[in-house]
Every structure is written in C-alpha cells, then in structure tokens.
Amino acid sequence: MDILIKRKDLPALKQHLSESFELFLADKGILTKLSDFNTQNSISGSLWVRKKQNTSWLFEVMLTDTENNEWIYKRDNQIRRHINEIGGITDDGVPYIKPEIQLLYKGGSSVIREKDYRDLERLLPVLKKSEIKWLYHSLRQQFNWKHPWLEIIDDKTKSLPTHTLIIGGTGMLSAASLWLAANSNKVSILARNQTKMERVLNKANAGSFITPLLVNYKDSTVLKEKIQAAIIQNGPIDLIIAWVHSDANHALDIICHEVAQESPSWKLYHVLGSSSNLNQMKDATVKKYPGCQYRQIQLGFILDKESSRWLTHQEISDGVIDAVTYDREVKIIGTVEPWEKRP
C-alpha cells in the first residue's frame, strides 16, 4: 500500500512514527535512513517504512508538492489540479488517487513497463470523457506531443458514442444514465416522469450534454416526433440503451425505425426481464434492422444461501455499465438459474 501526503506534512509524519518505526529515503534505487538533518526539500518523493529492529518493509509514503491548495505534478510543475480533485473515496471509505493521475505517473515515467500499457488498456474504457481528456493534455504538455499513449487515447476518444439514447433512464437506470452522460458526447434520455428526469439532470456533471425527452411511450405519434427532434438536434444515434415496459412494447420498434433512417450502423443494448426469451427477441430485431448491432442485458436475481432477492437499481446500472464498457453480446445481471429459486 502506498500512502500519499503533502511534503509540508513530513514533520508531522516523522513525529507520529518516530517511536516505533524507521523511515528510509528511496532515491535512484538506494535506500538511506532518514535523519533529523534531512530537510523537506532535499528529500526525494518516496519514503520506505519498517518497524525498528525489523527487516520487513511495511509500506511506502509518497511525498507530493502543493502550492495554494494545488497538487503539483513532480515531473512538470505546469501540470496541476486542486488538491480536492486528485482523489476519491470508495464505497467502503478507502481513499484513493484518481486513476487518470495514476496513469500520468505511469506514462510520464522515463521507462514505461508492459504492465503500465495493460493498466492503460484496462482503465481507458471506464474513465470519464473529462478524465481521458485531462490525461491526454497532461501527457502532451509533458512530452511536447511526443508520447506513445497519445495515439491510443486519441483512438479511444474517437470511439466514444456521438449520440446516445437511453430509454427509461430515470429510474433503475439512472446511475447508468449519469455514467453514459459522462462518457458520450451527447445523450438523450427518454422517460415519462418529469420529477425523476429533473433528479437525474441535477446530478449530472457540469460538462454533460443531456437532452431530456419527456413523452408517454404509448403515444406513438409524439414518440416518433421526439426521436426525430433529438436526431435533428444532436445528430444520428449510434448507441441505444433500452428498458421498455411491457405495456409499451411497440415503442422500441418505433424508435429503432427512426434511428435506422439516419444511422447505417448502431448498437442496441436491450434490457430484458428475467423471463424473456433472448433468442426470440434477438431474431426479431436483427431481421428487421440489419444495421443494428444487437446486445442483450437480462435482469436476473441474487441468490443468497437459501434465500433470493431481486436486483437493486445500483446493481442493474452497474451491470449495464459493464455490458457497454466491454461490449458484451449477452450480459446476465445476477442469475436466472435455478428459475424456481427466484423471489
């Protein structure tokens, strides 16, 4: 585990650890015991810590420079972020450095390892558009446009959906809607409830471009007009996430028909209930719209020892995000087997 502290807080760290621990400076592959004569500015960016009279290292402390509540990147002091923007906290309360900053440290090193490339490949699909943009511009700043990751990141940015349509995105898919809004250029959210729509819009990031489409799915004429207006405003739709209630089954067909008029190729992630016949749904859609790259997300249930329960909204959204991130042809959230164990 690495621990990050401000360089100016080093005296407090030394005082806290001095009775039971030893601190060593790590610099160019050499470890030197920290003494009272070392000044803050003379210390490298890394300290190794172990218990006194012990040879096993316990953890590493990384020192970071700050100025006026800004974090300063050690390899280029022109690259900065507000100190409150460099980290996050997990659901379990564990603080962490944001992944785009970790990737900058990895990619900004004089030696980029194979595992650093793997980390870039693994994280790019889940980074927000703003985070990818920050990493791109930071590497460009440090290396004056000459870095092998710039082309990789540029390709990823170009592959982001231009216009995403989310059907039923204000209820159980609200968290997925917010994620998609942060990872697409433009997002249209089709829903029936104005209060829920406003709740999603209020939670969206400042840089998100969301077009709310309030319409009763049962009104085919108005639904068609809303989709046409969204396409005129935001351009052809290249990604659809669709959760359509059984009382409006015709709605998805109307939407697909309008999308197909302007988009020769597009992806549809069809969110289906646990009892749906996946093959039957797929055949009907693909035959009618050959330009549709059809994907399925089936909602199951959670088995917990001898009992079972239905999925939470967050679990559903997490499953949708996973399906879109990794382009899964079929994604079952939870399980649908054994069927007799369902709640």
PDB file of C-alpha atoms in Angstrom, residues 107-320:
ATOM      1  CA  GLY A 107       3.014   7.062 -18.579  1.00  0.00           C
ATOM      2  CA  GLY A 108       5.152  10.021 -17.523  1.00  0.00           C
ATOM      3  CA  SER A 109       7.995   7.825 -16.308  1.00  0.00           C
ATOM      4  CA  SER A 110      11.244   7.503 -18.247  1.00  0.00           C
ATOM      5  CA  VAL A 111      10.531   3.766 -18.560  1.00  0.00           C
ATOM      6  CA  ILE A 112       7.006   2.617 -19.410  1.00  0.00           C
ATOM      7  CA  ARG A 113       6.563  -1.033 -18.480  1.00  0.00           C
ATOM      8  CA  GLU A 114       4.342  -3.607 -20.145  1.00  0.00           C
ATOM      9  CA  LYS A 115       2.052  -3.618 -17.106  1.00  0.00           C
ATOM     10  CA  ASP A 116       1.617   0.154 -17.497  1.00  0.00           C
ATOM     11  CA  TYR A 117       0.286  -0.424 -21.015  1.00  0.00           C
ATOM     12  CA  ARG A 118      -2.074  -3.068 -19.611  1.00  0.00           C
ATOM     13  CA  ASP A 119      -3.287  -0.637 -16.948  1.00  0.00           C
ATOM     14  CA  LEU A 120      -3.959   1.980 -19.638  1.00  0.00           C
ATOM     15  CA  GLU A 121      -5.874  -0.542 -21.743  1.00  0.00           C
ATOM     16  CA  ARG A 122      -7.880  -1.721 -18.719  1.00  0.00           C
ATOM     17  CA  LEU A 123      -8.767   1.734 -17.413  1.00  0.00           C
ATOM     18  CA  LEU A 124      -9.490   3.707 -20.581  1.00  0.00           C
ATOM     19  CA  PRO A 125     -12.908   2.072 -21.097  1.00  0.00           C
ATOM     20  CA  VAL A 126     -14.076   3.111 -17.612  1.00  0.00           C
ATOM     21  CA  LEU A 127     -12.608   6.613 -17.404  1.00  0.00           C
ATOM     22  CA  LYS A 128     -14.952   9.527 -17.911  1.00  0.00           C
ATOM     23  CA  LYS A 129     -14.535  11.633 -21.020  1.00  0.00           C
ATOM     24  CA  SER A 130     -13.207  14.545 -18.929  1.00  0.00           C
ATOM     25  CA  GLU A 131     -10.658  12.263 -17.226  1.00  0.00           C
ATOM     26  CA  ILE A 132      -9.401  10.919 -20.565  1.00  0.00           C
ATOM     27  CA  LYS A 133      -9.101  14.480 -21.867  1.00  0.00           C
ATOM     28  CA  TRP A 134      -7.093  15.578 -18.815  1.00  0.00           C
ATOM     29  CA  LEU A 135      -4.676  12.648 -19.157  1.00  0.00           C
ATOM     30  CA  TYR A 136      -4.226  13.346 -22.874  1.00  0.00           C
ATOM     31  CA  HIS A 137      -3.438  17.031 -22.394  1.00  0.00           C
ATOM     32  CA  SER A 138      -1.125  16.339 -19.434  1.00  0.00           C
ATOM     33  CA  LEU A 139       0.979  13.836 -21.391  1.00  0.00           C
ATOM     34  CA  ARG A 140       1.030  16.196 -24.358  1.00  0.00           C
ATOM     35  CA  GLN A 141       2.226  19.009 -22.068  1.00  0.00           C
ATOM     36  CA  GLN A 142       4.992  16.903 -20.515  1.00  0.00           C
ATOM     37  CA  PHE A 143       6.266  15.355 -23.741  1.00  0.00           C
ATOM     38  CA  ASN A 144       5.554  18.121 -26.255  1.00  0.00           C
ATOM     39  CA  TRP A 145       3.146  15.971 -28.308  1.00  0.00           C
ATOM     40  CA  LYS A 146       5.587  13.022 -28.488  1.00  0.00           C
ATOM     41  CA  HIS A 147       4.304  10.142 -26.387  1.00  0.00           C
ATOM     42  CA  PRO A 148       3.172   6.652 -27.490  1.00  0.00           C
ATOM     43  CA  TRP A 149      -0.023   6.836 -25.414  1.00  0.00           C
ATOM     44  CA  LEU A 150      -1.392   9.921 -27.188  1.00  0.00           C
ATOM     45  CA  GLU A 151      -2.453   7.961 -30.261  1.00  0.00           C
ATOM     46  CA  ILE A 152      -4.021   5.237 -28.105  1.00  0.00           C
ATOM     47  CA  ILE A 153      -6.003   7.799 -26.111  1.00  0.00           C
ATOM     48  CA  ASP A 154      -6.967   9.678 -29.279  1.00  0.00           C
ATOM     49  CA  ASP A 155      -8.382   6.471 -30.801  1.00  0.00           C
ATOM     50  CA  LYS A 156     -10.367   5.829 -27.632  1.00  0.00           C
ATOM     51  CA  THR A 157     -11.810   9.354 -27.706  1.00  0.00           C
ATOM     52  CA  LYS A 158     -12.869   8.940 -31.322  1.00  0.00           C
ATOM     53  CA  SER A 159     -14.669   5.690 -30.458  1.00  0.00           C
ATOM     54  CA  LEU A 160     -16.894   7.331 -27.825  1.00  0.00           C
ATOM     55  CA  PRO A 161     -20.576   7.392 -28.820  1.00  0.00           C
ATOM     56  CA  THR A 162     -21.540  10.580 -30.633  1.00  0.00           C
ATOM     57  CA  HIS A 163     -25.195  10.448 -29.617  1.00  0.00           C
ATOM     58  CA  THR A 164     -26.568   8.015 -27.043  1.00  0.00           C
ATOM     59  CA  LEU A 165     -30.283   7.417 -26.491  1.00  0.00           C
ATOM     60  CA  ILE A 166     -31.369   5.980 -23.130  1.00  0.00           C
ATOM     61  CA  ILE A 167     -34.948   4.714 -22.887  1.00  0.00           C
ATOM     62  CA  GLY A 168     -36.270   4.540 -19.336  1.00  0.00           C
ATOM     63  CA  GLY A 169     -33.123   6.123 -17.931  1.00  0.00           C
ATOM     64  CA  THR A 170     -34.516   7.947 -14.904  1.00  0.00           C
ATOM     65  CA  GLY A 171     -35.494   5.017 -12.680  1.00  0.00           C
ATOM     66  CA  MET A 172     -33.450   1.876 -12.184  1.00  0.00           C
ATOM     67  CA  LEU A 173     -31.049   3.001 -14.946  1.00  0.00           C
ATOM     68  CA  SER A 174     -30.427   6.477 -13.509  1.00  0.00           C
ATOM     69  CA  ALA A 175     -26.864   5.688 -12.376  1.00  0.00           C
ATOM     70  CA  ALA A 176     -26.135   4.212 -15.815  1.00  0.00           C
ATOM     71  CA  SER A 177     -27.582   7.345 -17.437  1.00  0.00           C
ATOM     72  CA  LEU A 178     -25.221   9.562 -15.444  1.00  0.00           C
ATOM     73  CA  TRP A 179     -22.254   7.358 -16.369  1.00  0.00           C
ATOM     74  CA  LEU A 180     -23.208   7.372 -20.039  1.00  0.00           C
ATOM     75  CA  ALA A 181     -23.642  11.155 -19.942  1.00  0.00           C
ATOM     76  CA  ALA A 182     -20.056  11.417 -18.716  1.00  0.00           C
ATOM     77  CA  ASN A 183     -18.792   9.019 -21.416  1.00  0.00           C
ATOM     78  CA  SER A 184     -20.653  10.183 -24.520  1.00  0.00           C
ATOM     79  CA  ASN A 185     -20.585  13.389 -26.478  1.00  0.00           C
ATOM     80  CA  LYS A 186     -24.356  13.873 -26.362  1.00  0.00           C
ATOM     81  CA  VAL A 187     -27.059  11.941 -24.513  1.00  0.00           C
ATOM     82  CA  SER A 188     -30.836  11.964 -24.956  1.00  0.00           C
ATOM     83  CA  ILE A 189     -32.856  10.481 -22.101  1.00  0.00           C
ATOM     84  CA  LEU A 190     -36.373   9.289 -22.916  1.00  0.00           C
ATOM     85  CA  ALA A 191     -38.676   8.995 -19.900  1.00  0.00           C
ATOM     86  CA  ARG A 192     -42.205   9.604 -18.692  1.00  0.00           C
ATOM     87  CA  ASN A 193     -41.737  11.144 -15.239  1.00  0.00           C
ATOM     88  CA  GLN A 194     -40.676  14.787 -15.046  1.00  0.00           C
ATOM     89  CA  THR A 195     -39.666  14.675 -11.356  1.00  0.00           C
ATOM     90  CA  LYS A 196     -37.347  11.731 -11.926  1.00  0.00           C
ATOM     91  CA  MET A 197     -35.918  13.420 -15.031  1.00  0.00           C
ATOM     92  CA  GLU A 198     -35.114  16.569 -13.072  1.00  0.00           C
ATOM     93  CA  ARG A 199     -33.437  14.470 -10.388  1.00  0.00           C
ATOM     94  CA  VAL A 200     -31.087  12.921 -12.961  1.00  0.00           C
ATOM     95  CA  LEU A 201     -30.347  16.273 -14.593  1.00  0.00           C
ATOM     96  CA  ASN A 202     -29.457  17.794 -11.214  1.00  0.00           C
ATOM     97  CA  LYS A 203     -26.965  15.001 -10.512  1.00  0.00           C
ATOM     98  CA  ALA A 204     -25.214  15.181 -13.895  1.00  0.00           C
ATOM     99  CA  ASN A 205     -21.699  16.570 -14.200  1.00  0.00           C
ATOM    100  CA  ALA A 206     -21.430  20.171 -15.315  1.00  0.00           C
ATOM    101  CA  GLY A 207     -19.833  19.141 -18.624  1.00  0.00           C
ATOM    102  CA  SER A 208     -22.512  16.606 -19.549  1.00  0.00           C
ATOM    103  CA  PHE A 209     -24.702  17.344 -22.577  1.00  0.00           C
ATOM    104  CA  ILE A 210     -28.133  15.849 -21.840  1.00  0.00           C
ATOM    105  CA  THR A 211     -31.331  16.311 -23.833  1.00  0.00           C
ATOM    106  CA  PRO A 212     -34.439  15.339 -21.804  1.00  0.00           C
ATOM    107  CA  LEU A 213     -37.258  13.756 -23.837  1.00  0.00           C
ATOM    108  CA  LEU A 214     -40.454  13.599 -21.783  1.00  0.00           C
ATOM    109  CA  VAL A 215     -43.071  11.509 -23.543  1.00  0.00           C
ATOM    110  CA  ASN A 216     -45.658   8.837 -22.870  1.00  0.00           C
ATOM    111  CA  TYR A 217     -44.377   5.790 -24.791  1.00  0.00           C
ATOM    112  CA  LYS A 218     -47.948   4.759 -25.601  1.00  0.00           C
ATOM    113  CA  ASP A 219     -48.417   7.853 -27.780  1.00  0.00           C
ATOM    114  CA  SER A 220     -46.736   6.620 -30.976  1.00  0.00           C
ATOM    115  CA  THR A 221     -47.071   9.898 -32.865  1.00  0.00           C
ATOM    116  CA  VAL A 222     -45.471  12.047 -30.159  1.00  0.00           C
ATOM    117  CA  LEU A 223     -42.785   9.409 -29.513  1.00  0.00           C
ATOM    118  CA  LYS A 224     -41.810   9.444 -33.191  1.00  0.00           C
ATOM    119  CA  GLU A 225     -41.674  13.248 -33.213  1.00  0.00           C
ATOM    120  CA  LYS A 226     -39.467  13.331 -30.094  1.00  0.00           C
ATOM    121  CA  ILE A 227     -36.934  10.910 -31.601  1.00  0.00           C
ATOM    122  CA  GLN A 228     -36.831  12.847 -34.861  1.00  0.00           C
ATOM    123  CA  ALA A 229     -36.302  16.122 -32.957  1.00  0.00           C
ATOM    124  CA  ALA A 230     -33.471  14.581 -30.894  1.00  0.00           C
ATOM    125  CA  ILE A 231     -31.727  13.390 -34.060  1.00  0.00           C
ATOM    126  CA  ILE A 232     -32.070  16.832 -35.673  1.00  0.00           C
ATOM    127  CA  GLN A 233     -30.651  18.482 -32.544  1.00  0.00           C
ATOM    128  CA  ASN A 234     -27.867  16.041 -31.621  1.00  0.00           C
ATOM    129  CA  GLY A 235     -27.157  14.106 -34.815  1.00  0.00           C
ATOM    130  CA  PRO A 236     -27.595  10.414 -35.699  1.00  0.00           C
ATOM    131  CA  ILE A 237     -27.898   7.996 -32.782  1.00  0.00           C
ATOM    132  CA  ASP A 238     -25.141   5.390 -32.598  1.00  0.00           C
ATOM    133  CA  LEU A 239     -25.937   3.817 -29.210  1.00  0.00           C
ATOM    134  CA  ILE A 240     -29.272   2.886 -27.602  1.00  0.00           C
ATOM    135  CA  ILE A 241     -29.829   1.577 -24.080  1.00  0.00           C
ATOM    136  CA  ALA A 242     -33.447   0.412 -23.942  1.00  0.00           C
ATOM    137  CA  TRP A 243     -35.587  -0.558 -20.974  1.00  0.00           C
ATOM    138  CA  VAL A 244     -39.170  -0.586 -22.198  1.00  0.00           C
ATOM    139  CA  HIS A 245     -42.082  -1.728 -20.029  1.00  0.00           C
ATOM    140  CA  SER A 246     -44.311  -4.484 -21.358  1.00  0.00           C
ATOM    141  CA  ASP A 247     -47.256  -2.083 -21.715  1.00  0.00           C
ATOM    142  CA  ALA A 248     -45.386  -0.181 -24.449  1.00  0.00           C
ATOM    143  CA  ASN A 249     -43.688  -2.918 -26.483  1.00  0.00           C
ATOM    144  CA  HIS A 250     -44.311  -1.056 -29.747  1.00  0.00           C
ATOM    145  CA  ALA A 251     -42.163   1.875 -28.566  1.00  0.00           C
ATOM    146  CA  LEU A 252     -38.800   0.212 -29.218  1.00  0.00           C
ATOM    147  CA  ASP A 253     -39.801  -0.686 -32.775  1.00  0.00           C
ATOM    148  CA  ILE A 254     -40.809   2.906 -33.485  1.00  0.00           C
ATOM    149  CA  ILE A 255     -37.516   4.193 -32.040  1.00  0.00           C
ATOM    150  CA  CYS A 256     -35.402   1.690 -33.971  1.00  0.00           C
ATOM    151  CA  HIS A 257     -37.184   2.588 -37.202  1.00  0.00           C
ATOM    152  CA  GLU A 258     -36.389   6.294 -36.753  1.00  0.00           C
ATOM    153  CA  VAL A 259     -32.775   5.627 -35.736  1.00  0.00           C
ATOM    154  CA  ALA A 260     -32.211   3.340 -38.735  1.00  0.00           C
ATOM    155  CA  GLN A 261     -33.262   6.114 -41.132  1.00  0.00           C
ATOM    156  CA  GLU A 262     -30.202   8.180 -40.181  1.00  0.00           C
ATOM    157  CA  SER A 263     -27.688   5.634 -38.831  1.00  0.00           C
ATOM    158  CA  PRO A 264     -26.380   2.868 -41.123  1.00  0.00           C
ATOM    159  CA  SER A 265     -24.771   1.140 -38.114  1.00  0.00           C
ATOM    160  CA  TRP A 266     -25.692   1.441 -34.435  1.00  0.00           C
ATOM    161  CA  LYS A 267     -25.662  -0.571 -31.217  1.00  0.00           C
ATOM    162  CA  LEU A 268     -28.700  -1.520 -29.201  1.00  0.00           C
ATOM    163  CA  TYR A 269     -28.355  -2.794 -25.626  1.00  0.00           C
ATOM    164  CA  HIS A 270     -31.783  -4.266 -24.935  1.00  0.00           C
ATOM    165  CA  VAL A 271     -32.550  -4.569 -21.211  1.00  0.00           C
ATOM    166  CA  LEU A 272     -34.915  -7.503 -20.656  1.00  0.00           C
ATOM    167  CA  GLY A 273     -36.719  -9.134 -17.760  1.00  0.00           C
ATOM    168  CA  SER A 274     -35.649 -12.439 -16.261  1.00  0.00           C
ATOM    169  CA  SER A 275     -38.310 -14.478 -18.082  1.00  0.00           C
ATOM    170  CA  SER A 276     -37.644 -13.104 -21.580  1.00  0.00           C
ATOM    171  CA  ASN A 277     -36.775 -15.374 -24.490  1.00  0.00           C
ATOM    172  CA  LEU A 278     -33.424 -13.895 -25.577  1.00  0.00           C
ATOM    173  CA  ASN A 279     -33.141 -15.685 -28.931  1.00  0.00           C
ATOM    174  CA  GLN A 280     -36.649 -14.747 -29.953  1.00  0.00           C
ATOM    175  CA  MET A 281     -36.075 -11.066 -29.134  1.00  0.00           C
ATOM    176  CA  LYS A 282     -32.756 -11.020 -30.960  1.00  0.00           C
ATOM    177  CA  ASP A 283     -34.051 -12.636 -34.153  1.00  0.00           C
ATOM    178  CA  ALA A 284     -36.983 -10.236 -34.400  1.00  0.00           C
ATOM    179  CA  THR A 285     -34.796  -7.148 -34.099  1.00  0.00           C
ATOM    180  CA  VAL A 286     -31.823  -8.198 -36.242  1.00  0.00           C
ATOM    181  CA  LYS A 287     -34.004  -9.364 -39.149  1.00  0.00           C
ATOM    182  CA  LYS A 288     -35.889  -6.078 -39.204  1.00  0.00           C
ATOM    183  CA  TYR A 289     -32.841  -3.793 -38.776  1.00  0.00           C
ATOM    184  CA  PRO A 290     -29.684  -5.318 -40.332  1.00  0.00           C
ATOM    185  CA  GLY A 291     -27.598  -2.253 -39.371  1.00  0.00           C
ATOM    186  CA  CYS A 292     -28.304  -2.880 -35.682  1.00  0.00           C
ATOM    187  CA  GLN A 293     -25.545  -4.466 -33.597  1.00  0.00           C
ATOM    188  CA  TYR A 294     -27.875  -6.112 -31.112  1.00  0.00           C
ATOM    189  CA  ARG A 295     -26.824  -6.769 -27.494  1.00  0.00           C
ATOM    190  CA  GLN A 296     -28.891  -8.172 -24.633  1.00  0.00           C
ATOM    191  CA  ILE A 297     -28.886  -7.451 -20.913  1.00  0.00           C
ATOM    192  CA  GLN A 298     -31.085  -9.782 -18.900  1.00  0.00           C
ATOM    193  CA  LEU A 299     -32.146  -8.903 -15.369  1.00  0.00           C
ATOM    194  CA  GLY A 300     -31.971 -11.866 -13.035  1.00  0.00           C
ATOM    195  CA  PHE A 301     -31.989 -12.180  -9.266  1.00  0.00           C
ATOM    196  CA  ILE A 302     -29.476 -12.679  -6.466  1.00  0.00           C
ATOM    197  CA  LEU A 303     -29.131 -15.989  -4.644  1.00  0.00           C
ATOM    198  CA  ASP A 304     -28.070 -15.641  -1.010  1.00  0.00           C
ATOM    199  CA  LYS A 305     -27.645 -19.043   0.623  1.00  0.00           C
ATOM    200  CA  GLU A 306     -31.192 -20.374   0.922  1.00  0.00           C
ATOM    201  CA  SER A 307     -32.979 -17.134   0.073  1.00  0.00           C
ATOM    202  CA  SER A 308     -33.108 -14.917  -3.006  1.00  0.00           C
ATOM    203  CA  ARG A 309     -33.913 -11.309  -3.858  1.00  0.00           C
ATOM    204  CA  TRP A 310     -34.403  -9.086  -6.889  1.00  0.00           C
ATOM    205  CA  LEU A 311     -31.648  -6.791  -8.100  1.00  0.00           C
ATOM    206  CA  THR A 312     -31.182  -3.306  -6.681  1.00  0.00           C
ATOM    207  CA  HIS A 313     -31.188  -0.296  -9.010  1.00  0.00           C
ATOM    208  CA  GLN A 314     -27.452   0.163  -8.452  1.00  0.00           C
ATOM    209  CA  GLU A 315     -26.728  -3.476  -9.327  1.00  0.00           C
ATOM    210  CA  ILE A 316     -28.740  -3.097 -12.536  1.00  0.00           C
ATOM    211  CA  SER A 317     -26.933   0.095 -13.534  1.00  0.00           C
ATOM    212  CA  ASP A 318     -23.547  -1.469 -12.717  1.00  0.00           C
ATOM    213  CA  GLY A 319     -24.408  -4.409 -14.954  1.00  0.00           C
ATOM    214  CA  VAL A 320     -25.434  -2.130 -17.807  1.00  0.00           C
TER     215      VAL A 320
END
